[in-house]
Amino acid sequence: MSFLVDDKKLIDSAMSTELFSESSDYKLIVEAMRYSALGGKRLRGILTLEFAKMFGCNFDESMPYAIAVECIQAYSLIHDDLPCMDDDDMRRGKPSCHIAFGEANALLAGDALLTHAFNVISKSESAKKHPERAIKAIKTLSGYAGFCGMVGGQVLDLEAAEKEVDGKTLWLIHKLKTVALIKSAVLMGCYAAGTDENFCGFAEKYAENFGFAFQIIDDILDFDGNYDTCELNSYVKVHGLEKAREDAAVYIKNAEISLSELSDNGFDTLNFKELLDFLTDRMN
Ligand code: GRG
């Protein structure tokens, strides 16, 4: 799966170039943004680049979209770690942004990454070349990251952390909090390439199933074997470990079905199959 390593390196390098200012006036905020945004697996950015590539768009053109989704991802993690949210001291193997830079600067670094996502797309050469594709991407990313997407999911998740949740509520939380951003990553890749609506639909189905599997597996990995101390909003707490594993496998199977719709139309879906294998390996 060398494309995972190669794509991540390209995204890391492009993000490092993007999140930079020559002016010393912005030193502190840029330092905080870089501290949090230069890291992570880059799965969402990789999905953007790879879907764009499959539909015929080169990495130079799709990179602004990949950077944008990774900026949103980094902002959401900074804010999620704040004491008023999930209150986590560690992120990506090092102290969280608010531990390293203080709460106010962490809040602002998150805000700056959120707004910069849309700046990256709108000032890009890709947007100059295909403004209608850029507008579609901005509409998708801002919608799925906003109140009826990730932020809405976070609100429901905070509520759910306090009480027992049923399977239907948890499904909605995951759909909004996790799946929405993954879906926008995939769709932006499709839009960057000017992909036919029909094919966008298959890609979207893959993204949905990938997203649910990803979140369930994340909950499985977080589970330490003790149901009493397990978070109330964990898939494992709500459904049990056995069912969590079964459901993750079903989502992965469904994602494979969406891929076969694409490969039947002549597209090379090998990398997306490998991404599903990556999820399965994480679970096992
Ligand atoms: C604060 C608006 C706001 C939203 C927060 C992303 C999120 C919503 C919360 C983070 C907590 C969490 C575990 C969310 C589920 C999605 C998820 C597993 C995020 C972590 O994604 P990875 O594993 O992280 O891809 P890296 O570090 O690799 O980017």
Coordinates of C-alpha atoms and ligand atoms in Angstrom, one line a residue:
M1 CA 0.0 0.0 0.0
S2 CA 2.8 2.4 -0.9
F3 CA 0.2 4.9 -2.2
L4 CA -0.8 5.6 1.4
V5 CA 2.7 6.5 2.3
D6 CA 3.4 8.4 -0.9
D7 CA 0.1 10.4 -0.8
K8 CA 0.6 11.2 2.9
K9 CA 4.1 12.6 2.2
L10 CA 2.8 14.8 -0.6
I11 CA -0.1 16.1 1.6
D12 CA 2.3 16.7 4.5
S13 CA 4.7 18.7 2.3
A14 CA 1.9 20.7 0.6
M15 CA 0.3 21.5 4.0
S16 CA 3.7 22.6 5.3
T17 CA 4.2 25.0 2.4
E18 CA 0.6 26.2 2.7
L19 CA 0.6 26.9 6.5
F20 CA 3.4 29.3 6.5
S21 CA 3.9 33.1 6.7
E22 CA 7.0 35.1 6.1
S23 CA 5.7 37.8 8.4
S24 CA 6.8 37.5 12.1
D25 CA 3.4 39.2 13.0
Y26 CA 1.6 35.9 12.7
K27 CA 4.4 33.7 14.2
L28 CA 2.4 32.4 17.2
I29 CA -0.8 31.5 15.4
V30 CA 1.0 29.9 12.5
E31 CA 3.1 27.9 15.0
A32 CA 0.0 26.6 16.7
M33 CA -1.7 25.8 13.4
R34 CA 1.4 23.9 12.1
Y35 CA 1.8 22.1 15.5
S36 CA -1.6 20.5 15.1
A37 CA -2.1 20.3 11.4
L38 CA 1.2 18.7 10.4
G39 CA 0.5 15.1 11.5
G40 CA -2.1 12.4 11.4
K41 CA -2.8 9.6 8.9
R42 CA -4.2 11.9 6.2
L43 CA -6.9 9.4 5.3
R44 CA -9.4 12.1 4.2
G45 CA -6.9 14.0 2.1
I46 CA -5.8 10.7 0.5
L47 CA -9.4 9.9 -0.4
T48 CA -9.7 13.2 -2.1
L49 CA -6.5 12.8 -4.1
E50 CA -7.2 9.2 -5.0
F51 CA -10.8 9.8 -6.1
A52 CA -9.7 12.7 -8.2
K53 CA -7.0 10.6 -9.8
M54 CA -9.3 7.7 -10.6
F55 CA -11.6 10.2 -12.4
G56 CA -8.7 11.7 -14.4
C57 CA -7.5 14.7 -12.3
N58 CA -3.8 15.1 -11.4
F59 CA -2.6 15.7 -7.8
D60 CA -1.6 19.3 -8.5
E61 CA -5.2 20.1 -9.3
S62 CA -6.7 18.1 -6.5
M63 CA -4.2 19.1 -3.7
P64 CA -6.0 22.3 -2.6
Y65 CA -9.1 20.2 -1.9
A66 CA -7.0 17.6 0.0
I67 CA -5.4 20.4 2.1
A68 CA -8.8 21.9 2.8
V69 CA -10.3 18.8 4.2
E70 CA -7.2 18.1 6.3
C71 CA -7.4 21.7 7.7
I72 CA -11.0 21.0 8.7
Q73 CA -9.9 17.7 10.2
A74 CA -7.1 19.4 12.2
Y75 CA -9.4 22.2 13.4
S76 CA -12.1 19.7 14.6
L77 CA -9.5 17.7 16.6
I78 CA -8.1 20.9 18.2
H79 CA -11.6 22.0 19.3
D80 CA -12.6 18.4 20.3
D81 CA -9.7 18.2 22.7
L82 CA -10.6 21.5 24.5
P83 CA -11.6 21.2 28.2
C84 CA -15.2 22.3 27.3
M85 CA -15.5 19.4 24.8
D86 CA -13.8 16.0 25.2
D87 CA -11.0 17.4 27.4
D88 CA -8.1 15.4 26.0
D89 CA -4.5 16.2 26.9
M90 CA -2.9 14.2 24.1
R91 CA -3.5 14.2 20.3
R92 CA -1.5 12.6 17.5
G93 CA 1.1 11.3 20.0
K94 CA 1.9 14.7 21.6
P95 CA 0.3 17.2 24.0
S96 CA -2.9 18.7 22.5
C97 CA -2.9 22.2 21.1
H98 CA -4.4 23.8 24.2
I99 CA -1.8 22.1 26.4
A100 CA 1.0 23.3 24.2
F101 CA -0.3 26.8 23.4
G102 CA -3.1 27.6 25.9
E103 CA -6.8 27.4 25.5
A104 CA -7.4 30.7 23.8
N105 CA -4.6 30.1 21.2
A106 CA -5.9 26.6 20.5
L107 CA -9.4 27.9 19.9
L108 CA -8.0 30.5 17.5
A109 CA -5.7 28.0 15.8
G110 CA -8.8 25.9 15.1
D111 CA -10.7 28.9 13.8
A112 CA -7.9 29.9 11.6
L113 CA -7.6 26.4 10.1
L114 CA -11.4 26.2 9.5
T115 CA -11.4 29.5 7.6
H116 CA -8.2 28.8 5.8
A117 CA -9.6 25.6 4.3
F118 CA -11.9 27.8 2.2
N119 CA -9.1 30.2 1.4
V120 CA -6.9 27.4 0.1
I121 CA -9.6 26.3 -2.4
S122 CA -10.8 29.7 -3.6
K123 CA -7.3 31.1 -4.3
S124 CA -6.0 28.0 -6.0
E125 CA -5.1 27.6 -9.7
S126 CA -7.7 24.8 -9.8
A127 CA -10.4 27.3 -8.9
K128 CA -9.2 29.7 -11.6
K129 CA -9.3 26.9 -14.1
H130 CA -12.6 25.4 -13.1
P131 CA -14.5 27.9 -10.8
E132 CA -17.7 25.9 -10.9
R133 CA -15.9 22.8 -9.6
A134 CA -14.4 24.8 -6.8
I135 CA -17.8 26.3 -5.8
K136 CA -19.3 22.8 -5.7
A137 CA -16.5 21.6 -3.5
I138 CA -16.8 24.6 -1.1
K139 CA -20.6 24.1 -0.9
T140 CA -20.0 20.4 -0.1
L141 CA -17.2 20.9 2.5
S142 CA -18.9 23.8 4.2
G143 CA -22.2 21.9 4.4
Y144 CA -20.8 18.7 5.7
A145 CA -18.5 20.3 8.2
G146 CA -21.3 22.6 9.5
F147 CA -24.4 22.5 11.6
C148 CA -26.1 19.7 9.6
G149 CA -22.8 17.8 9.4
M150 CA -19.8 17.5 11.7
V151 CA -20.7 20.3 14.1
G152 CA -24.2 19.1 14.4
G153 CA -22.9 15.6 15.1
Q154 CA -20.6 17.0 17.8
V155 CA -23.5 18.6 19.5
L156 CA -25.5 15.4 19.6
D157 CA -22.4 13.5 20.7
L158 CA -21.8 15.9 23.7
E159 CA -25.4 15.3 24.7
A160 CA -25.1 11.5 24.3
A161 CA -22.0 11.4 26.4
E162 CA -24.2 12.1 29.4
K163 CA -26.8 9.5 29.0
E164 CA -27.5 6.1 27.4
V165 CA -28.1 6.3 23.7
D166 CA -30.0 3.9 21.4
G167 CA -28.6 2.5 18.1
K168 CA -30.6 4.9 15.9
T169 CA -29.2 8.0 17.7
L170 CA -25.7 6.7 17.6
W171 CA -26.1 6.0 13.9
L172 CA -27.1 9.6 13.4
I173 CA -24.2 10.9 15.5
H174 CA -21.7 8.9 13.4
K175 CA -23.3 9.9 10.2
L176 CA -22.9 13.6 11.1
K177 CA -19.7 13.6 13.2
T178 CA -17.5 11.2 11.2
V179 CA -19.1 10.1 7.9
A180 CA -20.0 13.7 6.7
L181 CA -16.4 14.8 6.5
I182 CA -15.2 11.6 4.9
K183 CA -18.0 12.0 2.3
S184 CA -17.0 15.6 1.6
A185 CA -13.4 14.4 1.1
V186 CA -14.5 11.8 -1.5
L187 CA -17.0 14.1 -3.2
M188 CA -14.4 16.9 -3.5
G189 CA -12.1 14.5 -5.2
C190 CA -14.9 13.7 -7.7
Y191 CA -15.7 17.3 -8.3
A192 CA -12.1 18.3 -8.8
A193 CA -12.2 15.9 -11.8
G194 CA -15.6 17.1 -13.0
T195 CA -17.0 13.6 -12.5
D196 CA -20.4 12.6 -13.9
E197 CA -23.1 12.7 -11.3
N198 CA -23.9 9.0 -11.7
F199 CA -20.3 8.0 -10.7
C200 CA -20.3 10.6 -7.9
G201 CA -23.2 8.6 -6.5
F202 CA -21.2 5.3 -6.4
A203 CA -18.3 7.2 -4.8
E204 CA -20.6 8.7 -2.2
K205 CA -21.9 5.2 -1.3
Y206 CA -18.3 4.0 -0.9
A207 CA -17.6 7.0 1.4
E208 CA -20.6 6.4 3.5
N209 CA -19.8 2.8 4.1
F210 CA -16.1 3.5 4.6
G211 CA -17.0 6.2 7.1
F212 CA -19.3 4.1 9.3
A213 CA -16.8 1.2 9.2
F214 CA -14.0 3.7 10.2
Q215 CA -15.9 5.0 13.2
I216 CA -17.0 1.6 14.4
I217 CA -13.4 0.3 14.2
D218 CA -12.2 3.4 16.0
D219 CA -14.6 2.5 18.9
I220 CA -13.4 -1.1 18.8
L221 CA -9.8 0.0 19.1
D222 CA -10.7 2.3 22.0
F223 CA -12.4 -0.5 23.9
D224 CA -10.2 -1.9 26.7
G225 CA -12.4 -4.9 27.4
N226 CA -14.4 -3.3 30.3
Y227 CA -18.0 -2.4 29.5
D228 CA -18.5 -0.6 32.8
T229 CA -15.9 2.1 32.0
C230 CA -16.6 2.2 28.3
E231 CA -17.9 5.6 27.0
L232 CA -21.7 5.7 26.8
N233 CA -21.6 6.8 23.2
S234 CA -19.2 4.0 22.0
Y235 CA -20.6 1.6 19.4
V236 CA -19.2 -1.2 21.5
K237 CA -21.0 0.0 24.6
V238 CA -24.3 0.3 22.7
H239 CA -24.1 -2.9 20.5
G240 CA -21.5 -5.1 22.1
L241 CA -18.1 -6.0 20.7
E242 CA -19.3 -9.0 18.7
K243 CA -21.9 -7.0 16.9
A244 CA -19.6 -4.0 16.4
R245 CA -17.1 -6.3 14.6
E246 CA -20.0 -7.9 12.5
D247 CA -21.4 -4.4 11.5
A248 CA -18.0 -3.1 10.6
A249 CA -17.5 -6.1 8.3
V250 CA -21.0 -5.4 6.7
Y251 CA -20.1 -1.8 6.0
I252 CA -16.8 -2.9 4.4
K253 CA -18.6 -5.4 2.2
N254 CA -21.1 -2.7 1.1
A255 CA -18.3 -0.4 0.3
E256 CA -16.8 -3.1 -1.9
I257 CA -20.2 -3.4 -3.7
S258 CA -20.0 0.4 -4.5
L259 CA -16.5 -0.2 -5.8
S260 CA -17.6 -2.9 -8.2
E261 CA -20.2 -0.5 -9.7
L262 CA -17.2 1.8 -10.5
S263 CA -14.9 -1.0 -11.7
D264 CA -17.7 -2.3 -13.9
N265 CA -17.6 1.1 -15.6
G266 CA -13.9 0.7 -16.3
F267 CA -12.4 2.6 -13.3
D268 CA -9.4 1.3 -11.4
T269 CA -10.6 0.9 -7.9
L270 CA -7.7 -1.2 -6.5
N271 CA -6.4 1.6 -4.1
F272 CA -9.9 1.9 -2.6
K273 CA -10.1 -1.8 -2.1
E274 CA -6.7 -1.6 -0.3
L275 CA -8.0 1.2 1.9
L276 CA -10.8 -1.1 3.0
D277 CA -8.2 -3.8 3.7
F278 CA -6.4 -1.2 5.8
L279 CA -9.5 -0.8 7.9
T280 CA -10.0 -4.5 8.3
D281 CA -6.3 -4.9 9.3
R282 CA -6.8 -2.1 11.9
M283 CA -9.8 -4.1 13.4
N284 CA -8.0 -7.4 13.5
Ligands
GRG1 C1 -15.2 20.0 17.5 C2 -16.6 20.7 15.6 C3 -15.9 19.7 16.3 C4 -16.0 18.4 15.8 C5 -15.3 17.3 16.4 C6 -13.6 14.9 14.6 C7 -14.5 15.2 15.8 C8 -15.6 16.0 15.7 C9 -14.1 14.7 17.0 C10 -12.9 14.0 17.2 C11 -13.1 12.8 18.1 C12 -13.4 11.6 17.2 C13 -12.7 10.4 17.7 C14 -14.2 11.7 16.2 C15 -14.5 10.5 15.3 C16 -13.8 10.7 14.0 C17 -12.4 10.3 14.2 C18 -12.1 8.9 14.4 C19 -11.5 11.2 14.1 C20 -10.0 10.9 14.1 O1 -9.7 10.7 12.8 P1 -8.3 10.0 12.4 O2 -8.1 8.7 13.1 O3 -7.3 11.1 12.9 O4 -8.3 9.9 10.9 P2 -5.9 11.6 12.2 O5 -5.1 12.1 13.4 O6 -5.2 10.4 11.6 O7 -6.3 12.7 11.3

